[in-house]
C-alpha cells in the first residue's frame, strides 16, 4: 500500500513573524489554524483531527486538546506529537495514515509559539550532565556537529556562511520575514561566535509566530478554494541517540528519511524544483543536501558556494528565508512556503513554474528527521 | 574561607552513583555488560543485548579528542569567568564517548585525534568531574 498522491494539502497559512508581544502560543496556533481553514475554504466543523507540535517555550500535556477547545472543535483524533523540529511533517504523515484508514477525512496540523516575547523555555537549557562542563543550548550541540564536518571533510566557516547569505537574499524578497536586511560573507564572518565554530549568523532566529496546514483526501480536495497540492512522498528517520554515543555526527536521519520519501514519490533530487530544508543552523541544510543526494557526502560545503541555493541559483532553497531569516519557529512555515511556491503565490520570491517541492524537518540535535515531497 | 560552587552539578542517582564514587576515588569507571561484555557509559541497559546487569570496571582513562567546541556565549553566570572555554567529546580507548572538557590547553591548540588522559577535578564534596589533558 503506497500513500503516494492520495492526499493533499488544501489550506496553508502563516501568522505575523518576529517580535509580537502580547500573543500567546495558543493564540498564534488558533490564528494559524483559522487562516489555513479560510485558505482552504473549509468550515471548522469539517475538521475531524487536530494535530499539534507542542510549543518549546513551555511543554503542556494535552496541548492538542487545549487547541481543539480554543478552536471550538471536538475532533475524532487530537494528538500532540513530539519529534521536535521534525514534528510538523510527522503530523502530516499521521493525518495521511488516519485518512487512509478511514478514521478521519480532514486534519488541521497547527503550530504556534512566542519564545521571543514570552519565556525562552527549552532553548537554552542544558541537555543533561553536560551542563557541568558548560554545554548549554542547541548551538553547542550543532557546533560539535559542524566541527566534526570540518574535521572530516575540510568544510569551512565561509562555506557555512554561504547558506546564511543565500537564505537572507531570499528573505529580502519576503515582506513577512523577520530579518530582511542584506548579509554578506564578511558580515557572517564578523558576527560574534556563539559556540565556535558557529557564529551568531549560523544560528536560526528566535521568533514569535504560528503556521498551519489542512490535509485531506484527494477526493475531498477537488472542490475547495485552491488547487490541491499533492503529497507524493513522505518519510521519517530517527537517529535518536544523544551526540556522544551516536555512531557518526555527519550523517543525519535525512539519508533514510529521504530515501523513503523519494522512493514513494518515484522521483529523485534531479526532479526537485524547489527545496525548503530545515535550517536551524547553517550546517543542517548542508548535511541534508548531502544525505538527500544533491551532492556526495562531504561535498556540501562546495555545493552551497557561489549562490547555488540563492535567488537565480540552480537549486532554490529556503525561498521564504528559512529558520535563519524568515522565522525561527520549528518548521511548519517551510511546508507552507512549499505550498505557496507550488501554487505560484510566492510573489517577488516566486520560483519559475515549480512542479515538485521538497521539504525537510529536523529536531533535537539532529535526533529526528522527516521529509516530504509535494507536487502541484 | 570557601565560596560555594556555583556551576551546575550532575544529579547522583542509583544508576550513576558508582560512576561518581569512582571519580571521587580517582578512577574512571565504565559499565561492562554481564551478559555480552559490551562496554557502555552511563546507560541503564546494554544497547546491544538490552540486559541491565553489569559490573563497573576501571577504564584506562585514556582516549582521543573526537569533537570540540569553544563556548563564547554566556548561558550561565557561573561560567562567565571561563569564557571562552572548551567543551570536548572524548572517545575512550574502551569505546564509549563522553562530554567533558580539556585542561591545560589553549583553545586554538585543540585538534581531533589528540591523545588525552583523564584528570580529576574535585569541585564539591560529592562531585569530582572527570576532565582530560593531552599526553605526549
Ligand atoms: Zn549486553
CSV table of C-alpha atoms and ligand atoms in Angstrom, one decimal:
chain,number,residue,atom,x,y,z
A,1,UNK,CA,0.0,0.0,0.0
A,2,UNK,CA,1.5,3.3,-1.0
A,3,UNK,CA,0.3,6.6,0.2
A,4,UNK,CA,1.5,8.4,-2.9
A,5,UNK,CA,-0.8,11.0,-4.4
A,6,UNK,CA,-3.7,10.1,-2.2
A,7,UNK,CA,-3.7,13.1,0.0
A,8,UNK,CA,-3.4,16.8,-0.5
A,9,UNK,CA,-2.6,20.0,1.4
A,10,UNK,CA,-5.6,22.2,0.7
A,11,UNK,CA,-5.0,25.1,3.2
A,12,UNK,CA,-1.8,26.7,4.3
A,13,UNK,CA,-1.1,29.8,6.3
A,14,UNK,CA,1.3,31.7,8.5
A,15,UNK,CA,0.8,34.5,11.0
A,16,UNK,CA,3.0,37.5,11.6
A,17,UNK,CA,6.6,36.6,12.4
A,18,UNK,CA,9.2,38.3,14.5
A,19,UNK,CA,8.7,40.0,17.9
A,20,UNK,CA,5.0,40.1,18.5
A,21,UNK,CA,4.4,40.8,22.2
A,22,UNK,CA,1.1,40.0,23.8
A,23,UNK,CA,0.1,37.0,21.7
A,24,UNK,CA,0.3,33.6,23.5
A,25,UNK,CA,1.4,30.3,21.9
A,26,UNK,CA,-2.3,29.2,21.9
A,27,UNK,CA,-3.5,32.4,20.2
A,28,UNK,CA,-0.8,32.0,17.5
A,29,UNK,CA,-1.8,28.4,17.0
A,30,UNK,CA,-5.5,29.3,16.7
A,31,UNK,CA,-4.8,32.2,14.4
A,32,UNK,CA,-2.8,30.0,12.1
A,33,UNK,CA,-5.4,27.2,12.0
A,34,UNK,CA,-8.2,29.7,11.3
A,35,UNK,CA,-6.2,31.3,8.4
A,36,UNK,CA,-5.4,27.8,7.0
A,37,UNK,CA,-9.0,26.8,7.1
A,38,UNK,CA,-10.1,30.1,5.4
A,39,UNK,CA,-7.4,29.5,2.8
A,40,UNK,CA,-8.9,26.1,2.1
A,41,UNK,CA,-12.5,27.4,2.2
A,42,UNK,CA,-13.4,24.9,4.8
A,43,UNK,CA,-15.5,25.5,7.9
A,44,UNK,CA,-14.1,24.3,11.2
A,45,UNK,CA,-16.9,21.8,11.5
A,46,UNK,CA,-15.4,19.7,8.7
A,47,UNK,CA,-12.2,19.2,10.7
A,48,UNK,CA,-12.1,15.8,12.5
A,49,UNK,CA,-8.5,15.7,13.6
A,50,UNK,CA,-6.4,18.4,15.4
A,51,UNK,CA,-2.7,17.5,15.3
A,52,UNK,CA,-0.1,19.7,17.1
A,53,UNK,CA,3.5,20.1,18.0
A,54,UNK,CA,3.8,21.4,21.5
A,55,UNK,CA,5.4,24.9,21.8
A,56,UNK,CA,9.0,24.5,23.1
A,57,UNK,CA,8.8,27.7,25.2
A,58,UNK,CA,6.6,25.6,27.6
A,59,UNK,CA,5.6,22.0,27.4
A,60,UNK,CA,2.0,21.3,28.3
A,61,UNK,CA,0.3,17.9,28.4
A,62,UNK,CA,-2.9,17.6,26.3
A,63,UNK,CA,-1.8,20.6,24.2
A,64,UNK,CA,-3.8,19.4,21.1
A,65,UNK,CA,-6.8,19.2,23.3
A,66,UNK,CA,-6.4,22.7,24.5
A,67,UNK,CA,-6.0,23.9,20.9
A,68,UNK,CA,-9.2,21.9,20.0
A,69,UNK,CA,-11.1,23.6,22.7
A,70,UNK,CA,-9.9,27.0,21.6
A,71,UNK,CA,-10.9,26.1,18.0
A,72,UNK,CA,-14.3,25.0,19.3
A,73,UNK,CA,-13.8,21.5,17.8
A,74,UNK,CA,-14.3,18.1,19.4
A,75,UNK,CA,-12.3,16.0,16.9
A,76,UNK,CA,-12.1,12.3,16.4
A,77,UNK,CA,-8.4,12.5,16.8
A,78,UNK,CA,-6.5,15.0,18.9
A,79,UNK,CA,-2.8,14.4,19.4
A,80,UNK,CA,0.4,16.2,20.4
A,81,UNK,CA,3.4,14.6,18.9
A,82,UNK,CA,7.0,15.2,19.9
A,83,UNK,CA,9.7,14.8,17.3
A,84,UNK,CA,11.0,18.3,17.9
A,85,UNK,CA,11.7,20.1,14.6
A,86,UNK,CA,10.6,17.0,12.6
A,87,UNK,CA,7.2,17.0,14.1
A,88,UNK,CA,5.3,19.1,11.6
A,89,UNK,CA,5.9,16.8,8.7
A,90,UNK,CA,5.2,13.9,11.2
A,91,UNK,CA,1.8,15.5,11.8
A,92,UNK,CA,1.0,15.5,8.1
A,93,UNK,CA,2.1,11.8,7.9
A,94,UNK,CA,-0.1,10.9,10.8
A,95,UNK,CA,-3.0,12.7,9.2
A,96,UNK,CA,-2.4,10.8,5.9
A,97,UNK,CA,-2.5,7.4,7.7
A,98,UNK,CA,-5.6,8.3,9.6
A,99,UNK,CA,-7.4,9.4,6.4
A,100,UNK,CA,-6.2,6.3,4.5
A,101,UNK,CA,-7.5,4.1,7.4
A,102,UNK,CA,-10.9,5.8,7.1
A,103,UNK,CA,-10.8,7.2,10.6
A,104,UNK,CA,-11.0,10.8,9.6
A,105,UNK,CA,-11.4,12.9,6.5
A,106,UNK,CA,-9.7,16.3,7.2
A,107,UNK,CA,-7.0,17.2,9.6
A,108,UNK,CA,-5.6,20.5,10.7
A,109,UNK,CA,-1.9,20.5,11.6
A,110,UNK,CA,-1.0,23.6,13.5
A,111,UNK,CA,1.8,25.2,15.5
A,112,UNK,CA,2.5,28.4,17.3
A,113,UNK,CA,4.8,29.8,19.9
A,114,UNK,CA,6.1,33.0,21.4
A,115,UNK,CA,9.7,32.3,22.6
A,116,UNK,CA,10.9,35.8,21.7
A,117,UNK,CA,8.3,37.8,23.7
A,118,UNK,CA,7.5,35.1,26.1
A,119,UNK,CA,9.7,32.7,28.1
A,120,UNK,CA,12.7,31.3,26.2
A,121,UNK,CA,11.9,27.8,27.7
A,122,UNK,CA,13.9,24.9,26.4
A,123,UNK,CA,16.1,26.9,24.0
A,124,UNK,CA,19.0,27.5,26.4
A,125,UNK,CA,18.7,24.7,29.0
A,126,UNK,CA,21.4,22.2,29.5
A,127,UNK,CA,20.7,18.9,27.9
A,128,UNK,CA,21.9,16.7,30.8
A,129,UNK,CA,25.1,16.3,32.8
A,130,UNK,CA,26.9,18.3,30.0
A,131,UNK,CA,25.8,21.4,31.9
A,132,UNK,CA,28.6,20.6,34.5
A,133,UNK,CA,31.1,21.4,31.7
A,134,UNK,CA,29.2,24.4,30.5
A,135,UNK,CA,27.5,22.9,27.5
A,136,UNK,CA,24.1,24.6,27.1
A,137,UNK,CA,21.6,25.2,24.3
A,138,UNK,CA,21.2,23.9,20.8
A,139,UNK,CA,24.1,25.9,19.3
A,140,UNK,CA,26.6,23.9,21.3
A,141,UNK,CA,25.3,20.6,20.0
A,142,UNK,CA,25.3,21.7,16.4
A,143,UNK,CA,28.7,23.3,16.8
A,144,UNK,CA,30.0,19.8,17.8
A,145,UNK,CA,28.5,18.5,14.5
A,146,UNK,CA,29.9,21.4,12.4
A,147,UNK,CA,33.4,20.9,13.9
A,148,UNK,CA,33.2,17.3,13.0
A,149,UNK,CA,32.1,18.1,9.5
A,150,UNK,CA,35.0,20.5,9.1
A,151,UNK,CA,37.4,17.8,10.5
A,152,UNK,CA,36.2,15.0,8.3
A,153,UNK,CA,35.7,17.0,5.0
A,154,UNK,CA,37.5,20.2,5.3
A,155,UNK,CA,34.3,22.3,5.3
A,156,UNK,CA,35.0,26.0,6.1
A,157,UNK,CA,33.1,28.6,8.1
A,158,UNK,CA,32.9,30.7,4.9
A,159,UNK,CA,31.0,27.8,3.2
A,160,UNK,CA,28.6,27.7,6.1
A,161,UNK,CA,28.3,31.5,5.6
A,162,UNK,CA,27.0,30.9,2.0
A,163,UNK,CA,24.0,29.1,3.4
A,164,UNK,CA,23.2,32.1,5.7
A,165,UNK,CA,23.8,34.7,2.9
A,166,UNK,CA,21.7,32.9,0.2
A,167,UNK,CA,18.9,32.4,2.7
A,168,UNK,CA,18.9,36.1,3.6
A,169,UNK,CA,18.8,37.0,-0.1
A,170,UNK,CA,15.6,35.1,-0.3
A,171,UNK,CA,14.2,36.7,2.9
A,172,UNK,CA,14.8,40.2,1.4
A,173,UNK,CA,12.1,39.3,-1.1
A,174,UNK,CA,9.6,38.2,1.6
A,175,UNK,CA,7.7,41.1,3.3
A,176,UNK,CA,6.8,38.9,6.3
A,177,UNK,CA,10.4,37.8,7.0
A,178,UNK,CA,11.8,38.5,10.5
A,179,UNK,CA,15.2,39.6,9.1
A,180,UNK,CA,15.4,41.2,5.6
A,181,UNK,CA,18.5,43.4,5.7
A,182,UNK,CA,21.2,42.2,3.3
A,183,UNK,CA,24.0,40.0,4.5
A,184,UNK,CA,27.5,39.3,3.1
A,185,UNK,CA,30.0,36.6,3.8
A,186,UNK,CA,32.0,39.4,5.6
A,187,UNK,CA,29.0,40.1,7.8
A,188,UNK,CA,28.8,36.4,8.6
A,189,UNK,CA,32.5,36.2,9.5
A,190,UNK,CA,32.4,39.3,11.6
A,191,UNK,CA,29.4,38.2,13.6
A,192,UNK,CA,30.4,37.0,17.1
A,193,UNK,CA,31.0,33.4,18.0
A,194,UNK,CA,28.2,31.7,19.9
A,195,UNK,CA,29.8,28.3,20.2
A,196,UNK,CA,32.9,28.1,17.9
A,197,UNK,CA,32.9,27.1,15.1
A,198,UNK,CA,29.4,28.6,14.8
A,199,UNK,CA,29.0,32.4,14.5
A,200,UNK,CA,25.8,34.2,15.5
A,201,UNK,CA,24.8,34.3,11.8
A,202,UNK,CA,25.0,30.5,11.6
A,203,UNK,CA,22.1,30.3,14.1
A,204,UNK,CA,18.4,30.5,13.4
A,205,UNK,CA,16.3,33.3,14.8
A,206,UNK,CA,14.1,33.1,17.8
A,207,UNK,CA,10.7,34.3,16.6
A,208,UNK,CA,7.1,34.5,17.7
A,209,UNK,CA,4.5,33.2,15.3
A,210,UNK,CA,2.4,30.4,14.0
A,211,UNK,CA,1.7,28.3,10.9
A,212,UNK,CA,-0.8,25.6,9.9
A,213,UNK,CA,-1.8,23.3,7.1
A,214,UNK,CA,-5.0,21.5,6.3
A,215,UNK,CA,-4.7,17.9,5.0
A,216,UNK,CA,-7.5,15.9,3.3
A,217,UNK,CA,-8.1,13.1,0.8
A,218,UNK,CA,-7.6,13.8,-2.9
A,219,UNK,CA,-11.4,13.3,-3.4
A,220,UNK,CA,-12.3,15.9,-0.8
A,221,UNK,CA,-9.7,18.2,-2.1
A,222,UNK,CA,-11.3,18.6,-5.6
A,223,UNK,CA,-13.9,21.3,-4.9
A,224,UNK,CA,-12.1,23.6,-2.4
A,225,UNK,CA,-10.8,27.1,-2.7
A,226,UNK,CA,-7.4,26.5,-4.1
A,227,UNK,CA,-5.9,23.8,-6.4
A,228,UNK,CA,-4.7,20.9,-4.2
A,229,UNK,CA,-1.0,20.4,-3.5
A,230,UNK,CA,-0.5,16.6,-3.7
A,231,UNK,CA,1.7,14.7,-1.3
A,232,UNK,CA,3.9,12.4,-3.4
A,233,UNK,CA,6.3,11.0,-0.8
A,234,UNK,CA,6.9,11.2,2.9
A,235,UNK,CA,9.4,9.6,5.3
A,236,UNK,CA,11.0,9.8,8.7
A,237,UNK,CA,14.1,8.6,10.4
A,238,UNK,CA,15.3,9.0,13.9
A,239,UNK,CA,19.0,8.5,14.7
A,240,UNK,CA,17.9,9.3,18.2
A,241,UNK,CA,21.0,8.7,20.3
A,242,UNK,CA,22.5,11.7,22.0
A,243,UNK,CA,25.6,13.2,20.5
A,244,UNK,CA,28.5,11.4,22.2
A,245,UNK,CA,27.2,7.8,21.6
A,246,UNK,CA,25.9,8.4,18.1
A,247,UNK,CA,28.0,6.4,15.6
A,248,UNK,CA,28.5,9.4,13.3
A,249,UNK,CA,27.9,13.1,13.7
A,250,UNK,CA,28.0,13.9,10.0
A,251,UNK,CA,25.2,11.8,8.5
A,252,UNK,CA,21.6,12.7,9.6
A,253,UNK,CA,18.3,11.0,9.5
A,254,UNK,CA,17.9,12.7,6.2
A,255,UNK,CA,19.5,9.8,4.5
A,256,UNK,CA,16.9,7.1,5.3
A,257,UNK,CA,14.1,9.5,5.6
A,258,UNK,CA,14.9,11.0,2.2
A,259,UNK,CA,15.2,7.5,0.6
A,260,UNK,CA,11.7,6.6,1.9
A,261,UNK,CA,10.2,9.8,0.5
A,262,UNK,CA,12.0,9.7,-2.9
A,263,UNK,CA,11.1,6.0,-3.3
A,264,UNK,CA,7.5,6.6,-2.5
A,265,UNK,CA,7.3,9.6,-4.9
A,266,UNK,CA,9.2,7.8,-7.6
A,267,UNK,CA,11.4,10.9,-8.2
A,268,UNK,CA,15.0,11.9,-7.3
A,269,UNK,CA,16.9,15.0,-6.3
A,270,UNK,CA,17.3,15.9,-10.0
A,271,UNK,CA,13.5,16.3,-10.3
A,272,UNK,CA,13.1,18.7,-7.4
A,273,UNK,CA,12.4,22.3,-8.5
A,274,UNK,CA,12.4,24.0,-5.0
A,275,UNK,CA,13.7,22.9,-1.6
A,276,UNK,CA,12.6,24.1,1.8
A,277,UNK,CA,15.2,22.5,4.1
A,278,UNK,CA,15.1,22.8,7.9
A,279,UNK,CA,17.9,25.3,8.7
A,280,UNK,CA,18.1,25.7,12.5
A,281,UNK,CA,21.8,26.1,11.9
A,282,UNK,CA,23.7,26.6,8.6
A,283,UNK,CA,25.4,23.2,8.8
A,284,UNK,CA,22.0,21.4,8.8
A,285,UNK,CA,20.8,22.1,5.3
A,286,UNK,CA,24.3,21.4,4.1
A,287,UNK,CA,24.3,17.9,5.6
A,288,UNK,CA,20.7,17.4,4.5
A,289,UNK,CA,21.6,18.2,0.8
A,290,UNK,CA,24.4,15.6,1.1
A,291,UNK,CA,22.1,13.0,2.7
A,292,UNK,CA,19.4,13.6,0.1
A,293,UNK,CA,21.9,13.0,-2.7
A,294,UNK,CA,22.1,16.5,-4.2
A,295,UNK,CA,25.8,16.1,-3.8
A,296,UNK,CA,28.3,13.5,-2.4
A,297,UNK,CA,28.8,13.2,1.4
A,298,UNK,CA,31.3,15.8,2.4
A,299,UNK,CA,30.8,18.0,-0.6
A,300,UNK,CA,28.0,20.1,0.9
A,301,UNK,CA,30.4,23.0,1.6
A,302,UNK,CA,31.5,23.3,-2.1
A,303,UNK,CA,27.9,22.7,-3.2
A,304,UNK,CA,26.4,25.7,-1.4
A,305,UNK,CA,29.2,28.1,-2.5
A,306,UNK,CA,28.6,30.8,-5.1
A,307,UNK,CA,24.8,31.2,-4.9
A,308,UNK,CA,23.7,27.6,-5.9
A,309,UNK,CA,20.8,27.8,-3.4
A,310,UNK,CA,20.1,31.5,-3.6
A,311,UNK,CA,17.8,33.5,-6.0
A,312,UNK,CA,18.7,32.6,-9.6
A,313,UNK,CA,20.7,29.5,-8.4
A,314,UNK,CA,20.2,26.0,-9.7
A,315,UNK,CA,18.6,24.7,-6.5
A,316,UNK,CA,16.4,27.4,-5.0
A,317,UNK,CA,16.4,26.6,-1.3
A,318,UNK,CA,14.5,28.2,1.6
A,319,UNK,CA,12.8,30.7,-0.6
A,320,UNK,CA,11.0,32.5,2.2
A,321,UNK,CA,14.1,32.9,4.2
A,322,UNK,CA,14.0,29.7,6.3
A,323,UNK,CA,14.6,29.5,10.0
A,324,UNK,CA,17.7,31.6,9.6
A,325,UNK,CA,15.9,34.7,8.3
A,326,UNK,CA,12.1,34.3,7.9
A,327,UNK,CA,11.1,32.8,11.3
A,328,UNK,CA,13.0,30.7,13.8
A,329,UNK,CA,9.9,28.6,14.5
A,330,UNK,CA,10.1,24.9,14.2
A,331,UNK,CA,9.3,24.2,10.5
A,332,UNK,CA,5.6,24.3,9.8
A,333,UNK,CA,6.3,27.6,7.8
A,334,UNK,CA,8.6,25.6,5.5
A,335,UNK,CA,5.6,23.4,4.5
A,336,UNK,CA,3.5,26.5,3.9
A,337,UNK,CA,6.2,28.0,1.7
A,338,UNK,CA,6.4,24.9,-0.4
A,339,UNK,CA,2.7,25.0,-0.9
A,340,UNK,CA,2.8,28.7,-1.8
A,341,UNK,CA,5.6,28.1,-4.4
A,342,UNK,CA,3.7,25.2,-6.0
A,343,UNK,CA,0.6,27.4,-6.2
A,344,UNK,CA,2.5,30.3,-7.7
A,345,UNK,CA,1.8,32.5,-4.6
A,346,UNK,CA,5.5,33.3,-4.0
A,347,UNK,CA,5.3,37.0,-5.1
A,348,UNK,CA,8.6,38.6,-5.6
A,349,UNK,CA,10.4,35.3,-4.5
A,350,UNK,CA,8.4,33.0,-6.8
A,351,UNK,CA,10.5,30.3,-8.5
A,352,UNK,CA,9.7,29.8,-12.2
A,353,UNK,CA,6.8,27.3,-12.5
A,354,UNK,CA,8.0,24.7,-10.0
A,355,UNK,CA,6.3,21.3,-10.2
A,356,UNK,CA,8.0,19.4,-7.4
A,357,UNK,CA,8.9,20.7,-3.9
A,358,UNK,CA,11.0,19.0,-1.2
A,359,UNK,CA,10.5,19.9,2.5
A,360,UNK,CA,12.5,18.7,5.5
A,361,UNK,CA,12.2,18.9,9.2
A,362,UNK,CA,14.8,18.1,11.8
A,363,UNK,CA,14.7,18.0,15.5
A,364,UNK,CA,16.8,17.9,18.7
A,365,UNK,CA,20.5,17.9,17.9
A,366,UNK,CA,19.9,16.0,14.7
A,367,UNK,CA,18.0,13.4,16.7
A,368,UNK,CA,14.9,13.3,14.3
A,369,UNK,CA,14.3,13.9,10.7
A,370,UNK,CA,11.3,14.0,8.3
A,371,UNK,CA,11.0,14.5,4.6
A,372,UNK,CA,8.0,15.4,2.4
A,373,UNK,CA,7.8,15.7,-1.4
A,374,UNK,CA,4.9,17.8,-2.8
A,375,UNK,CA,3.6,18.5,-6.4
A,376,UNK,CA,1.0,20.7,-8.0
B,1,UNK,CA,37.0,30.7,53.6
B,2,UNK,CA,35.4,28.8,50.8
B,3,UNK,CA,32.9,30.1,48.4
B,4,UNK,CA,30.0,27.9,47.3
B,5,UNK,CA,30.4,26.1,43.9
B,6,UNK,CA,28.0,27.8,41.5
B,7,UNK,CA,28.1,25.7,38.4
B,8,UNK,CA,25.5,23.0,37.8
B,9,UNK,CA,26.5,19.6,39.0
B,10,UNK,CA,25.2,16.2,37.9
B,11,UNK,CA,22.4,14.6,39.9
B,12,UNK,CA,23.5,11.4,41.6
B,13,UNK,CA,21.1,8.5,41.5
B,14,UNK,CA,21.1,4.8,41.9
B,15,UNK,CA,22.1,4.3,38.3
B,16,UNK,CA,25.1,6.5,38.2
B,17,UNK,CA,26.3,6.5,41.9
B,18,UNK,CA,29.1,4.0,41.2
B,19,UNK,CA,30.5,6.2,38.4
B,20,UNK,CA,30.7,9.4,40.5
B,21,UNK,CA,32.0,7.4,43.5
B,22,UNK,CA,34.8,6.2,41.2
B,23,UNK,CA,35.6,9.7,40.2
B,24,UNK,CA,35.8,10.7,43.8
B,25,UNK,CA,38.4,7.9,44.3
B,26,UNK,CA,40.3,8.9,41.2
B,27,UNK,CA,39.0,6.1,39.0
B,28,UNK,CA,37.2,6.5,35.7
B,29,UNK,CA,34.6,3.7,35.5
B,30,UNK,CA,32.6,2.3,32.7
B,31,UNK,CA,29.8,-0.3,32.7
B,32,UNK,CA,30.6,-3.7,31.4
B,33,UNK,CA,27.6,-5.8,30.4
B,34,UNK,CA,27.5,-9.0,32.4
B,35,UNK,CA,25.7,-10.8,29.6
B,36,UNK,CA,27.6,-9.8,26.4
B,37,UNK,CA,30.6,-7.8,27.7
B,38,UNK,CA,29.7,-4.6,25.8
B,39,UNK,CA,31.2,-1.5,27.4
B,40,UNK,CA,29.0,1.5,27.9
B,41,UNK,CA,29.0,4.9,29.7
B,42,UNK,CA,26.0,5.8,31.9
B,43,UNK,CA,23.2,3.9,30.3
B,44,UNK,CA,20.5,2.0,32.2
B,45,UNK,CA,20.7,-1.1,30.0
B,46,UNK,CA,23.0,-2.6,27.4
B,47,UNK,CA,22.2,-1.1,24.0
B,48,UNK,CA,23.4,-4.4,22.4
B,49,UNK,CA,21.6,-7.1,24.3
B,50,UNK,CA,19.2,-5.0,26.5
B,51,UNK,CA,20.2,-6.7,29.7
B,52,UNK,CA,20.6,-4.4,32.7
B,53,UNK,CA,23.0,-6.5,34.7
B,54,UNK,CA,26.5,-5.0,34.6
B,55,UNK,CA,29.7,-4.5,36.5
B,56,UNK,CA,31.6,-1.3,37.0
B,57,UNK,CA,35.1,-1.6,35.7
B,58,UNK,CA,38.0,0.8,35.7
B,59,UNK,CA,38.7,2.3,32.3
B,60,UNK,CA,42.3,3.0,31.2
B,61,UNK,CA,41.5,6.7,31.5
B,62,UNK,CA,42.9,7.3,28.0
B,63,UNK,CA,41.2,8.3,24.8
B,64,UNK,CA,41.3,10.7,21.9
B,65,UNK,CA,39.5,14.0,21.1
B,66,UNK,CA,36.5,13.3,18.9
B,67,UNK,CA,35.0,16.8,18.6
B,68,UNK,CA,35.0,20.0,20.5
B,69,UNK,CA,33.5,23.5,20.7
B,70,UNK,CA,34.6,26.8,22.2
B,71,UNK,CA,31.7,28.4,24.0
B,72,UNK,CA,31.6,32.2,23.7
B,73,UNK,CA,28.1,32.9,24.8
B,74,UNK,CA,27.2,33.3,28.4
B,75,UNK,CA,24.5,30.8,29.1
B,76,UNK,CA,25.1,30.5,32.8
B,77,UNK,CA,26.7,33.2,35.0
B,78,UNK,CA,28.9,30.7,36.8
B,79,UNK,CA,30.8,30.1,33.6
B,80,UNK,CA,31.4,33.8,32.8
B,81,UNK,CA,35.0,34.0,34.1
B,82,UNK,CA,35.9,30.9,32.0
B,83,UNK,CA,34.7,32.4,28.6
B,84,UNK,CA,35.7,31.4,26.0
B,85,UNK,CA,36.1,27.8,27.2
B,86,UNK,CA,36.1,24.4,25.5
B,87,UNK,CA,33.7,21.5,25.8
B,88,UNK,CA,35.0,18.4,24.2
B,89,UNK,CA,33.8,14.9,23.3
B,90,UNK,CA,36.5,12.4,24.2
B,91,UNK,CA,36.4,8.8,22.8
B,92,UNK,CA,37.7,6.5,25.4
B,93,UNK,CA,40.1,3.7,24.3
B,94,UNK,CA,37.4,1.3,25.5
B,95,UNK,CA,34.9,2.7,23.0
B,96,UNK,CA,32.3,4.9,24.7
B,97,UNK,CA,32.4,8.7,24.1
B,98,UNK,CA,31.8,11.3,26.8
B,99,UNK,CA,31.2,15.0,27.0
B,100,UNK,CA,34.0,16.6,29.1
B,101,UNK,CA,36.5,19.4,28.9
B,102,UNK,CA,40.2,19.6,28.3
B,103,UNK,CA,42.5,21.3,30.8
B,104,UNK,CA,45.9,22.8,30.3
B,105,UNK,CA,45.4,23.7,26.6
B,106,UNK,CA,44.8,26.8,24.6
B,107,UNK,CA,41.6,26.7,22.7
B,108,UNK,CA,43.3,27.2,19.3
B,109,UNK,CA,45.5,24.2,20.0
B,110,UNK,CA,42.7,21.6,20.3
B,111,UNK,CA,42.7,19.1,17.5
B,112,UNK,CA,40.7,16.0,16.7
B,113,UNK,CA,42.6,12.7,17.3
B,114,UNK,CA,44.8,14.2,20.0
B,115,UNK,CA,45.6,11.5,22.7
B,116,UNK,CA,44.4,12.5,26.1
B,117,UNK,CA,44.1,11.1,29.6
B,118,UNK,CA,41.8,11.7,32.5
B,119,UNK,CA,42.4,14.1,35.3
B,120,UNK,CA,40.0,14.6,38.2
B,121,UNK,CA,38.6,18.0,39.3
B,122,UNK,CA,37.1,17.8,42.8
B,123,UNK,CA,34.5,20.6,42.6
B,124,UNK,CA,32.4,19.7,45.6
B,125,UNK,CA,32.4,17.3,48.5
B,126,UNK,CA,30.2,15.0,46.4
B,127,UNK,CA,31.2,15.6,42.8
B,128,UNK,CA,34.5,15.1,41.2
B,129,UNK,CA,34.4,15.9,37.4
B,130,UNK,CA,36.5,13.8,35.1
B,131,UNK,CA,38.4,16.1,32.7
B,132,UNK,CA,41.2,15.4,30.2
B,133,UNK,CA,44.7,16.6,29.4
B,134,UNK,CA,46.9,16.0,26.4
B,135,UNK,CA,49.5,13.3,26.7
B,136,UNK,CA,52.8,13.1,24.8
C,1,LIG,ZN1,25.0,-6.7,26.6
